[in-house]
Amino acid sequence: MGSEHRTREFYVLAFFFALFVLFLYGPLSAIFILSFQGENGGLTFPLNGVSLHWFFNLFETQAVGDFGGSFRRSFTLGLMVMIVTVVVSLLAGLAFRRRFRGATALFYLAVASLVVPSIIVSLGIGVVFQQLGLEPAWYTSAFGAHLTWTLPFGVLIMFAVFNRFSPAYEEAARDLGASNWQTFRHVLLPMIAPSLIGVGLFGFSLSYDEFARSLMTAGTFNTLPLEIYGMTTNVTTPVLYALGTVTTLFSFITILAALFIIRRINGGRKAS
């Protein structure tokens, strides 16, 4: 058999894909390399030695910036947003499986925040809190602002999942005498569990690195993206690159953990 013939369109797409990968991972590679600067190294190439000094420096008291506190706030906020996004998206997906009056209007209202600029949402929520005499904080106003970003995506994903889901499985379970809760617990939930994990991971990721909707709503204490942005104007050491490397590795570990859980769920379902 001769070699497969590649069309011109294939090479054009391959070229643009290569540019995309270079544009995406090129800056990350530069930050990764610069985070291993020597103790006397600067913010640019060439490297002045190689060391892990700036990674250890992350855990020391900084003259500017609060790495540990901002990370804990972003991580906690991401978990809060993830849980609410999964629960509400699941309930919305179940509710919209049956037609009801006002469903169309409710759907467009739920996804309307996707077309509103994030900075406008942040500004609006911050102004409302100030008018009500409430102090904006990462666990109140920023929490609500992040949900306006993550919930529409979660709802859309669950709609797509349930549109491809056959109700015949549930009907068979009911024919065998299962209650509504048993049908949900033993039939429906195991089948949509990987999708729920994906929604949770997506919600956590969107919240963890959200900047615009946190800008006017985080209050006195910054989340990690706000802290990093503020430090770009006054940090003169590669500790910022070390922080970028650590947060990137944390993101990849989270994704791998989610994929591992999904594979275990799928493996257990096939075995049963």
mmCIF file of C-alpha atoms in Angstrom:
data_model
loop_
_atom_site.group_PDB
_atom_site.id
_atom_site.type_symbol
_atom_site.label_atom_id
_atom_site.label_comp_id
_atom_site.label_asym_id
_atom_site.label_seq_id
_atom_site.Cartn_x
_atom_site.Cartn_y
_atom_site.Cartn_z
ATOM 1 C CA MET A 1 0.000 0.000 0.000
ATOM 2 C CA GLY A 2 1.401 3.392 -0.969
ATOM 3 C CA SER A 3 1.861 6.281 1.396
ATOM 4 C CA GLU A 4 -1.273 8.189 2.228
ATOM 5 C CA HIS A 5 -1.734 11.316 0.142
ATOM 6 C CA ARG A 6 -2.008 14.504 2.160
ATOM 7 C CA THR A 7 -4.108 17.322 0.768
ATOM 8 C CA ARG A 8 -3.142 20.979 0.811
ATOM 9 C CA GLU A 9 -5.795 21.640 3.453
ATOM 10 C CA PHE A 10 -4.124 19.135 5.790
ATOM 11 C CA TYR A 11 -0.814 21.003 5.688
ATOM 12 C CA VAL A 12 -2.516 24.366 6.147
ATOM 13 C CA LEU A 13 -4.336 23.095 9.228
ATOM 14 C CA ALA A 14 -1.166 21.434 10.503
ATOM 15 C CA PHE A 15 0.692 24.731 10.130
ATOM 16 C CA PHE A 16 -1.911 26.676 12.058
ATOM 17 C CA PHE A 17 -2.040 23.972 14.725
ATOM 18 C CA ALA A 18 1.741 24.175 15.111
ATOM 19 C CA LEU A 19 1.477 27.952 15.504
ATOM 20 C CA PHE A 20 -1.253 27.466 18.101
ATOM 21 C CA VAL A 21 0.868 25.033 20.125
ATOM 22 C CA LEU A 22 3.887 27.349 19.873
ATOM 23 C CA PHE A 23 1.822 30.359 20.926
ATOM 24 C CA LEU A 24 0.298 28.429 23.846
ATOM 25 C CA TYR A 25 3.304 26.563 25.224
ATOM 26 C CA GLY A 26 6.122 28.858 24.149
ATOM 27 C CA PRO A 27 5.570 31.428 26.933
ATOM 28 C CA LEU A 28 4.992 28.624 29.455
ATOM 29 C CA SER A 29 8.298 27.053 28.448
ATOM 30 C CA ALA A 30 10.113 30.361 28.910
ATOM 31 C CA ILE A 31 8.605 30.838 32.380
ATOM 32 C CA PHE A 32 9.442 27.236 33.306
ATOM 33 C CA ILE A 33 13.089 27.681 32.301
ATOM 34 C CA LEU A 34 13.494 31.071 33.984
ATOM 35 C CA SER A 35 12.061 29.739 37.248
ATOM 36 C CA PHE A 36 15.296 27.721 37.621
ATOM 37 C CA GLN A 37 17.485 30.841 37.617
ATOM 38 C CA GLY A 38 20.443 30.879 39.949
ATOM 39 C CA GLU A 39 20.272 32.743 43.229
ATOM 40 C CA ASN A 40 21.698 35.868 41.600
ATOM 41 C CA GLY A 41 19.684 35.493 38.398
ATOM 42 C CA GLY A 42 17.335 38.054 36.919
ATOM 43 C CA LEU A 43 14.066 38.144 35.034
ATOM 44 C CA THR A 44 15.480 37.598 31.562
ATOM 45 C CA PHE A 45 17.828 35.305 29.671
ATOM 46 C CA PRO A 46 20.586 34.181 29.834
ATOM 47 C CA LEU A 47 20.394 32.089 32.984
ATOM 48 C CA ASN A 48 22.821 33.032 35.739
ATOM 49 C CA GLY A 49 23.269 29.524 37.049
ATOM 50 C CA VAL A 50 20.663 26.853 37.725
ATOM 51 C CA SER A 51 19.020 26.253 41.104
ATOM 52 C CA LEU A 52 15.782 25.633 42.991
ATOM 53 C CA HIS A 53 16.316 28.766 45.076
ATOM 54 C CA TRP A 54 13.218 30.610 43.884
ATOM 55 C CA PHE A 55 10.955 27.638 44.548
ATOM 56 C CA PHE A 56 12.086 27.548 48.167
ATOM 57 C CA ASN A 57 11.745 31.327 48.264
ATOM 58 C CA LEU A 58 8.016 30.921 47.589
ATOM 59 C CA PHE A 59 7.560 29.549 51.116
ATOM 60 C CA GLU A 60 9.442 32.421 52.747
ATOM 61 C CA THR A 61 7.977 35.743 53.846
ATOM 62 C CA GLN A 62 7.928 38.070 50.856
ATOM 63 C CA ALA A 63 8.571 41.804 50.892
ATOM 64 C CA VAL A 64 5.620 42.137 48.518
ATOM 65 C CA GLY A 65 2.854 39.687 47.771
ATOM 66 C CA ASP A 66 1.099 36.960 49.727
ATOM 67 C CA PHE A 67 1.547 33.737 47.800
ATOM 68 C CA GLY A 68 0.223 31.340 50.415
ATOM 69 C CA GLY A 69 -2.843 33.369 51.382
ATOM 70 C CA SER A 70 -3.884 34.165 47.822
ATOM 71 C CA PHE A 71 -3.451 30.526 46.785
ATOM 72 C CA ARG A 72 -5.592 29.300 49.686
ATOM 73 C CA ARG A 73 -8.297 31.827 48.835
ATOM 74 C CA SER A 74 -8.329 30.896 45.142
ATOM 75 C CA PHE A 75 -8.290 27.184 45.934
ATOM 76 C CA THR A 76 -11.131 27.457 48.460
ATOM 77 C CA LEU A 77 -13.142 29.697 46.150
ATOM 78 C CA GLY A 78 -12.595 27.276 43.269
ATOM 79 C CA LEU A 79 -13.884 24.372 45.368
ATOM 80 C CA MET A 80 -16.955 26.363 46.427
ATOM 81 C CA VAL A 81 -17.723 27.327 42.837
ATOM 82 C CA MET A 82 -17.081 23.766 41.633
ATOM 83 C CA ILE A 83 -19.549 22.215 44.098
ATOM 84 C CA VAL A 84 -22.331 24.708 43.382
ATOM 85 C CA THR A 85 -21.756 24.496 39.620
ATOM 86 C CA VAL A 86 -22.016 20.699 39.617
ATOM 87 C CA VAL A 87 -25.148 20.613 41.797
ATOM 88 C CA VAL A 88 -27.014 23.395 39.990
ATOM 89 C CA SER A 89 -26.014 22.154 36.521
ATOM 90 C CA LEU A 90 -27.215 18.638 37.369
ATOM 91 C CA LEU A 91 -30.533 19.924 38.729
ATOM 92 C CA ALA A 92 -30.986 22.187 35.693
ATOM 93 C CA GLY A 93 -30.248 19.315 33.333
ATOM 94 C CA LEU A 94 -32.804 17.126 35.073
ATOM 95 C CA ALA A 95 -35.409 19.912 35.131
ATOM 96 C CA PHE A 96 -35.077 20.775 31.448
ATOM 97 C CA ARG A 97 -35.603 17.167 30.372
ATOM 98 C CA ARG A 98 -39.309 17.929 30.592
ATOM 99 C CA ARG A 99 -40.953 20.904 28.955
ATOM 100 C CA PHE A 100 -42.452 23.546 31.197
ATOM 101 C CA ARG A 101 -43.791 27.041 30.753
ATOM 102 C CA GLY A 102 -41.061 29.658 30.537
ATOM 103 C CA ALA A 103 -38.288 27.136 29.863
ATOM 104 C CA THR A 104 -36.966 29.030 26.839
ATOM 105 C CA ALA A 105 -36.859 32.376 28.624
ATOM 106 C CA LEU A 106 -35.200 30.780 31.657
ATOM 107 C CA PHE A 107 -32.576 29.147 29.455
ATOM 108 C CA TYR A 108 -31.596 32.396 27.729
ATOM 109 C CA LEU A 109 -31.581 34.191 31.072
ATOM 110 C CA ALA A 110 -29.199 31.569 32.465
ATOM 111 C CA VAL A 111 -26.679 31.913 29.638
ATOM 112 C CA ALA A 112 -27.038 35.673 29.172
ATOM 113 C CA SER A 113 -24.005 36.425 31.333
ATOM 114 C CA LEU A 114 -21.758 34.794 28.721
ATOM 115 C CA VAL A 115 -22.308 37.717 26.342
ATOM 116 C CA VAL A 116 -21.854 40.414 29.003
ATOM 117 C CA PRO A 117 -18.243 41.640 29.382
ATOM 118 C CA SER A 118 -16.752 40.165 32.540
ATOM 119 C CA ILE A 119 -15.470 43.507 33.801
ATOM 120 C CA ILE A 120 -19.018 44.923 33.578
ATOM 121 C CA VAL A 121 -20.361 42.032 35.673
ATOM 122 C CA SER A 122 -17.603 42.576 38.223
ATOM 123 C CA LEU A 123 -18.214 46.310 38.370
ATOM 124 C CA GLY A 124 -21.975 45.856 38.676
ATOM 125 C CA ILE A 125 -21.746 43.362 41.534
ATOM 126 C CA GLY A 126 -19.224 45.549 43.345
ATOM 127 C CA VAL A 127 -21.454 48.616 43.042
ATOM 128 C CA VAL A 128 -24.512 46.686 44.279
ATOM 129 C CA PHE A 129 -22.632 45.472 47.355
ATOM 130 C CA GLN A 130 -21.457 48.995 48.122
ATOM 131 C CA GLN A 131 -24.966 50.400 47.722
ATOM 132 C CA LEU A 132 -26.290 47.763 50.114
ATOM 133 C CA GLY A 133 -23.618 48.668 52.644
ATOM 134 C CA LEU A 134 -21.941 45.268 52.336
ATOM 135 C CA GLU A 135 -18.208 44.759 52.161
ATOM 136 C CA PRO A 136 -17.151 42.909 48.976
ATOM 137 C CA ALA A 137 -15.163 39.766 49.748
ATOM 138 C CA TRP A 138 -13.810 36.776 47.847
ATOM 139 C CA TYR A 139 -16.235 34.398 49.594
ATOM 140 C CA THR A 140 -19.383 36.478 48.928
ATOM 141 C CA SER A 141 -19.369 38.903 46.016
ATOM 142 C CA ALA A 142 -16.519 37.189 44.133
ATOM 143 C CA PHE A 143 -18.215 33.845 44.722
ATOM 144 C CA GLY A 144 -21.385 35.114 43.065
ATOM 145 C CA ALA A 145 -19.445 36.761 40.257
ATOM 146 C CA HIS A 146 -17.633 33.515 39.460
ATOM 147 C CA LEU A 147 -20.902 31.580 39.406
ATOM 148 C CA THR A 148 -22.220 33.924 36.709
ATOM 149 C CA TRP A 149 -19.304 32.655 34.617
ATOM 150 C CA THR A 150 -19.230 28.950 35.457
ATOM 151 C CA LEU A 151 -22.934 28.088 35.727
ATOM 152 C CA PRO A 152 -23.848 28.831 32.077
ATOM 153 C CA PHE A 153 -21.062 26.544 30.864
ATOM 154 C CA GLY A 154 -22.060 23.816 33.309
ATOM 155 C CA VAL A 155 -25.709 24.047 32.307
ATOM 156 C CA LEU A 156 -24.883 23.902 28.588
ATOM 157 C CA ILE A 157 -22.676 20.841 29.115
ATOM 158 C CA MET A 158 -25.388 19.006 31.052
ATOM 159 C CA PHE A 159 -27.964 19.896 28.395
ATOM 160 C CA ALA A 160 -25.730 18.295 25.783
ATOM 161 C CA VAL A 161 -25.243 15.221 27.971
ATOM 162 C CA PHE A 162 -28.944 14.692 28.593
ATOM 163 C CA ASN A 163 -29.821 15.315 24.944
ATOM 164 C CA ARG A 164 -27.713 12.249 24.083
ATOM 165 C CA PHE A 165 -29.033 10.206 26.994
ATOM 166 C CA SER A 166 -31.708 7.620 26.234
ATOM 167 C CA PRO A 167 -34.565 7.450 28.781
ATOM 168 C CA ALA A 168 -34.943 3.744 27.992
ATOM 169 C CA TYR A 169 -32.465 2.866 30.756
ATOM 170 C CA GLU A 170 -34.574 4.632 33.370
ATOM 171 C CA GLU A 171 -37.768 3.103 32.040
ATOM 172 C CA ALA A 172 -36.225 -0.372 32.253
ATOM 173 C CA ALA A 173 -35.186 0.277 35.872
ATOM 174 C CA ARG A 174 -38.708 1.390 36.784
ATOM 175 C CA ASP A 175 -40.184 -1.661 35.062
ATOM 176 C CA LEU A 176 -38.001 -3.781 37.343
ATOM 177 C CA GLY A 177 -39.468 -2.050 40.399
ATOM 178 C CA ALA A 178 -36.850 0.612 41.117
ATOM 179 C CA SER A 179 -37.973 3.831 42.777
ATOM 180 C CA ASN A 180 -37.132 7.245 41.367
ATOM 181 C CA TRP A 181 -34.218 7.602 43.804
ATOM 182 C CA GLN A 182 -32.906 4.106 43.047
ATOM 183 C CA THR A 183 -33.143 4.811 39.320
ATOM 184 C CA PHE A 184 -31.176 8.022 39.756
ATOM 185 C CA ARG A 185 -28.618 6.531 42.158
ATOM 186 C CA HIS A 186 -27.900 3.228 40.401
ATOM 187 C CA VAL A 187 -28.682 3.966 36.734
ATOM 188 C CA LEU A 188 -28.540 7.631 35.846
ATOM 189 C CA LEU A 189 -25.774 8.893 38.149
ATOM 190 C CA PRO A 190 -23.110 6.295 37.178
ATOM 191 C CA MET A 191 -23.710 7.042 33.494
ATOM 192 C CA ILE A 192 -23.345 10.815 33.811
ATOM 193 C CA ALA A 193 -20.640 10.776 36.524
ATOM 194 C CA PRO A 194 -17.748 11.401 34.074
ATOM 195 C CA SER A 195 -19.628 14.396 32.673
ATOM 196 C CA LEU A 196 -20.234 15.728 36.192
ATOM 197 C CA ILE A 197 -16.518 15.421 36.933
ATOM 198 C CA GLY A 198 -15.816 17.354 33.742
ATOM 199 C CA VAL A 199 -18.271 20.072 34.771
ATOM 200 C CA GLY A 200 -16.647 20.269 38.197
ATOM 201 C CA LEU A 201 -13.148 20.470 36.746
ATOM 202 C CA PHE A 202 -14.261 23.102 34.241
ATOM 203 C CA GLY A 203 -15.934 25.162 36.968
ATOM 204 C CA PHE A 204 -12.887 24.945 39.228
ATOM 205 C CA SER A 205 -10.517 25.930 36.407
ATOM 206 C CA LEU A 206 -12.621 28.906 35.338
ATOM 207 C CA SER A 207 -12.848 30.149 38.920
ATOM 208 C CA TYR A 208 -9.232 29.448 39.877
ATOM 209 C CA ASP A 209 -7.752 31.676 37.173
ATOM 210 C CA GLU A 210 -10.585 34.222 36.810
ATOM 211 C CA PHE A 211 -9.280 37.800 36.859
ATOM 212 C CA ALA A 212 -11.857 40.199 35.418
ATOM 213 C CA ARG A 213 -14.817 39.066 37.542
ATOM 214 C CA SER A 214 -12.633 39.126 40.656
ATOM 215 C CA LEU A 215 -11.212 42.591 40.093
ATOM 216 C CA MET A 216 -14.068 44.576 41.659
ATOM 217 C CA THR A 217 -15.496 41.845 43.856
ATOM 218 C CA ALA A 218 -12.608 40.222 45.751
ATOM 219 C CA GLY A 219 -12.521 42.913 48.410
ATOM 220 C CA THR A 220 -9.469 43.531 50.582
ATOM 221 C CA PHE A 221 -7.790 40.162 50.093
ATOM 222 C CA ASN A 222 -6.644 39.196 46.604
ATOM 223 C CA THR A 223 -7.153 35.915 44.846
ATOM 224 C CA LEU A 224 -4.103 34.373 43.187
ATOM 225 C CA PRO A 225 -4.640 35.926 39.699
ATOM 226 C CA LEU A 226 -5.047 39.385 41.262
ATOM 227 C CA GLU A 227 -1.983 38.837 43.431
ATOM 228 C CA ILE A 228 0.117 37.784 40.447
ATOM 229 C CA TYR A 229 -1.063 40.764 38.409
ATOM 230 C CA GLY A 230 -0.260 43.156 41.238
ATOM 231 C CA MET A 231 3.182 41.641 41.676
ATOM 232 C CA THR A 232 4.145 42.083 38.025
ATOM 233 C CA THR A 233 4.742 45.788 38.699
ATOM 234 C CA ASN A 234 6.945 45.455 41.781
ATOM 235 C CA VAL A 235 8.573 42.000 41.836
ATOM 236 C CA THR A 236 12.112 42.031 40.438
ATOM 237 C CA THR A 237 13.129 38.422 41.095
ATOM 238 C CA PRO A 238 12.340 35.118 39.345
ATOM 239 C CA VAL A 239 10.123 34.104 42.287
ATOM 240 C CA LEU A 240 7.181 35.133 40.114
ATOM 241 C CA TYR A 241 8.271 32.633 37.457
ATOM 242 C CA ALA A 242 8.564 29.942 40.126
ATOM 243 C CA LEU A 243 5.018 30.728 41.187
ATOM 244 C CA GLY A 244 3.858 30.432 37.577
ATOM 245 C CA THR A 245 5.554 27.056 37.220
ATOM 246 C CA VAL A 246 4.021 25.740 40.451
ATOM 247 C CA THR A 247 0.503 26.885 39.545
ATOM 248 C CA THR A 248 0.827 25.396 36.033
ATOM 249 C CA LEU A 249 1.969 22.054 37.437
ATOM 250 C CA PHE A 250 -0.902 22.184 39.920
ATOM 251 C CA SER A 251 -3.343 22.663 37.039
ATOM 252 C CA PHE A 252 -1.921 19.702 35.125
ATOM 253 C CA ILE A 253 -2.033 17.499 38.243
ATOM 254 C CA THR A 254 -5.685 18.433 38.763
ATOM 255 C CA ILE A 255 -6.512 17.496 35.167
ATOM 256 C CA LEU A 256 -4.652 14.181 35.417
ATOM 257 C CA ALA A 257 -6.407 13.361 38.690
ATOM 258 C CA ALA A 258 -9.793 14.033 37.094
ATOM 259 C CA LEU A 259 -8.924 11.859 34.083
ATOM 260 C CA PHE A 260 -7.800 9.070 36.415
ATOM 261 C CA ILE A 261 -11.096 9.200 38.316
ATOM 262 C CA ILE A 262 -13.079 9.170 35.070
ATOM 263 C CA ARG A 263 -11.160 6.134 33.827
ATOM 264 C CA ARG A 264 -11.762 4.324 37.108
ATOM 265 C CA ILE A 265 -15.480 5.065 36.875
ATOM 266 C CA ASN A 266 -15.667 3.886 33.271
ATOM 267 C CA GLY A 267 -13.620 0.798 34.103
ATOM 268 C CA GLY A 268 -15.829 -0.091 37.038
ATOM 269 C CA ARG A 269 -18.969 0.416 34.954
ATOM 270 C CA LYS A 270 -17.685 -1.885 32.186
ATOM 271 C CA ALA A 271 -16.688 -4.532 34.732
ATOM 272 C CA SER A 272 -20.170 -4.527 36.215
#
